[in-house]
XYZ file of C-alpha atoms in Angstrom:
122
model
C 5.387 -4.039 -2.869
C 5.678 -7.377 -4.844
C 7.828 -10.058 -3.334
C 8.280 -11.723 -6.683
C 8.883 -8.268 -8.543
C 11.047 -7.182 -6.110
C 12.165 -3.743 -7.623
C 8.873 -2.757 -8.703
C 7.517 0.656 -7.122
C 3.776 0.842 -7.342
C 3.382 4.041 -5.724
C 1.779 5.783 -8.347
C -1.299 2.866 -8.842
C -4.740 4.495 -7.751
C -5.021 0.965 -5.738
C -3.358 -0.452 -2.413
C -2.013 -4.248 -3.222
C -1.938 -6.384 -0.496
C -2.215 -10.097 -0.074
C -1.138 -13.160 -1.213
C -0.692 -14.411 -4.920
C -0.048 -18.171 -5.936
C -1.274 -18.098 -9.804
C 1.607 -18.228 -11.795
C -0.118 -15.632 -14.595
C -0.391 -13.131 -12.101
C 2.173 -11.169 -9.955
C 2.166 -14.142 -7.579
C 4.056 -14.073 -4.138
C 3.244 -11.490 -0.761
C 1.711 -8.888 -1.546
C 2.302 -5.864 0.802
C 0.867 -1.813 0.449
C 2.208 0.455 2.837
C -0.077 3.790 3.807
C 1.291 7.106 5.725
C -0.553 9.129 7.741
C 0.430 13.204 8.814
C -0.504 14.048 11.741
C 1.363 16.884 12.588
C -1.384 19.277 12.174
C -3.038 17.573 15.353
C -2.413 19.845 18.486
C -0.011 18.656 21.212
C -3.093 18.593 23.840
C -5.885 16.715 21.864
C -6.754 13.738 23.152
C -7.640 11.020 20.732
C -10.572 8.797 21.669
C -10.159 6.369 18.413
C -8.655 6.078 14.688
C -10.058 4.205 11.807
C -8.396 3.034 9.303
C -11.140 2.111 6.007
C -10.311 -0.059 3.370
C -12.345 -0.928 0.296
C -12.044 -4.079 -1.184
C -12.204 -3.617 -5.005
C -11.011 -6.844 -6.395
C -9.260 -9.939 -6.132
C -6.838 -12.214 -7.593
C -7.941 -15.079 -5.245
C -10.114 -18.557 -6.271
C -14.140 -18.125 -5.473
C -15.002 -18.878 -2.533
C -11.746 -18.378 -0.991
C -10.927 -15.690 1.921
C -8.036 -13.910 2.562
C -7.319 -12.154 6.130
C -5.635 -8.611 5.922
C -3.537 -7.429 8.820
C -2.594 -3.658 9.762
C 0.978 -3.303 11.287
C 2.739 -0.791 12.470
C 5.813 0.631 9.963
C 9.058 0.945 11.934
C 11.148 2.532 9.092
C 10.965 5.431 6.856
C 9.868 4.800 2.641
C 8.748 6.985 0.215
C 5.593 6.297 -1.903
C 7.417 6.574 -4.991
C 10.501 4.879 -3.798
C 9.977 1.996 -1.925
C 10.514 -1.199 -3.217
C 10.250 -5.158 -1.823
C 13.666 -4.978 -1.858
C 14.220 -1.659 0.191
C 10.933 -1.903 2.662
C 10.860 -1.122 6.001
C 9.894 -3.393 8.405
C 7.254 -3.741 10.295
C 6.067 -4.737 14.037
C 2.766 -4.918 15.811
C -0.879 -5.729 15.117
C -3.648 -3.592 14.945
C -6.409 -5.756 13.562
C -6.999 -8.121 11.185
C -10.417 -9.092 8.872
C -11.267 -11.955 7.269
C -12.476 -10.929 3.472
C -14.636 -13.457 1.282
C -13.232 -13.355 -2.227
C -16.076 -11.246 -3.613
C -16.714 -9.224 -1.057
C -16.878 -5.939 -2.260
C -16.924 -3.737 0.414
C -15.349 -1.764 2.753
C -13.462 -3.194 6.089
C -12.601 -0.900 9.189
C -9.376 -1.609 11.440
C -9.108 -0.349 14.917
C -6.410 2.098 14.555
C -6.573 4.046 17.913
C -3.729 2.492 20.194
C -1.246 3.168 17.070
C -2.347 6.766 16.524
C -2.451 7.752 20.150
C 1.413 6.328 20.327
C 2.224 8.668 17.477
C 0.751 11.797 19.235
C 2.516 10.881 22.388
């Protein structure tokens, strides 16, 4: 979701967006990718000892240098991957974890996902 495109759906990019975007020649604005998880296929007596949730960082629209800090929430509305929009997003509550990422660092970041998940399979 793009604040400053707000009617833009960019559900069927290969890439998550998320971030924050002051150059003027760029999207610019928030930044904000939503992902869904089914669980349903999970059995109503597992017990779940812990829940990643990996992210690669592939690129950046950010100054050298620079870092940005990504933050996982927890979605408390419904959306559709091809249908959600800034204007039409649900919101959001919670904090599951948050990195730091150096402009440039190409790599993949892991967020502590396990209190979340275990509240879904309640």
């Amino acid at each position: 979701m793009v604040e400053n495109f707000p009617d833009l759906n960019t559900g069927t990019t290969t890439e998550i967006w998320a971030g924050y975007d002051d150059r003027p020649d760029h999207m610019g604005g928030i930044l904000r990718g939503l992902v869904k998880f089914d669980i349903s296929g999970l059995p109503a007596d597992a017990t779940i000892t812990s829940a990643t949730l990996r992210m690669a960082h592939v690129t950046s629209w950010g100054l050298e240098n620079e870092s940005l800090t990504m933050t996982t929430h927890r979605v408390t509305g419904d959306w559709s991957e091809l249908g959600v929009t800034w204007n039409n997003q649900p919101g959001y509550a919670g904090n599951y974890g948050s990195q730091a990422i150096l402009w440039g660092d190409w790599n993949w970041f892991d967020f502590d996902m396990s209190s979340l998940v275990m509240d879904w399979h309640e």
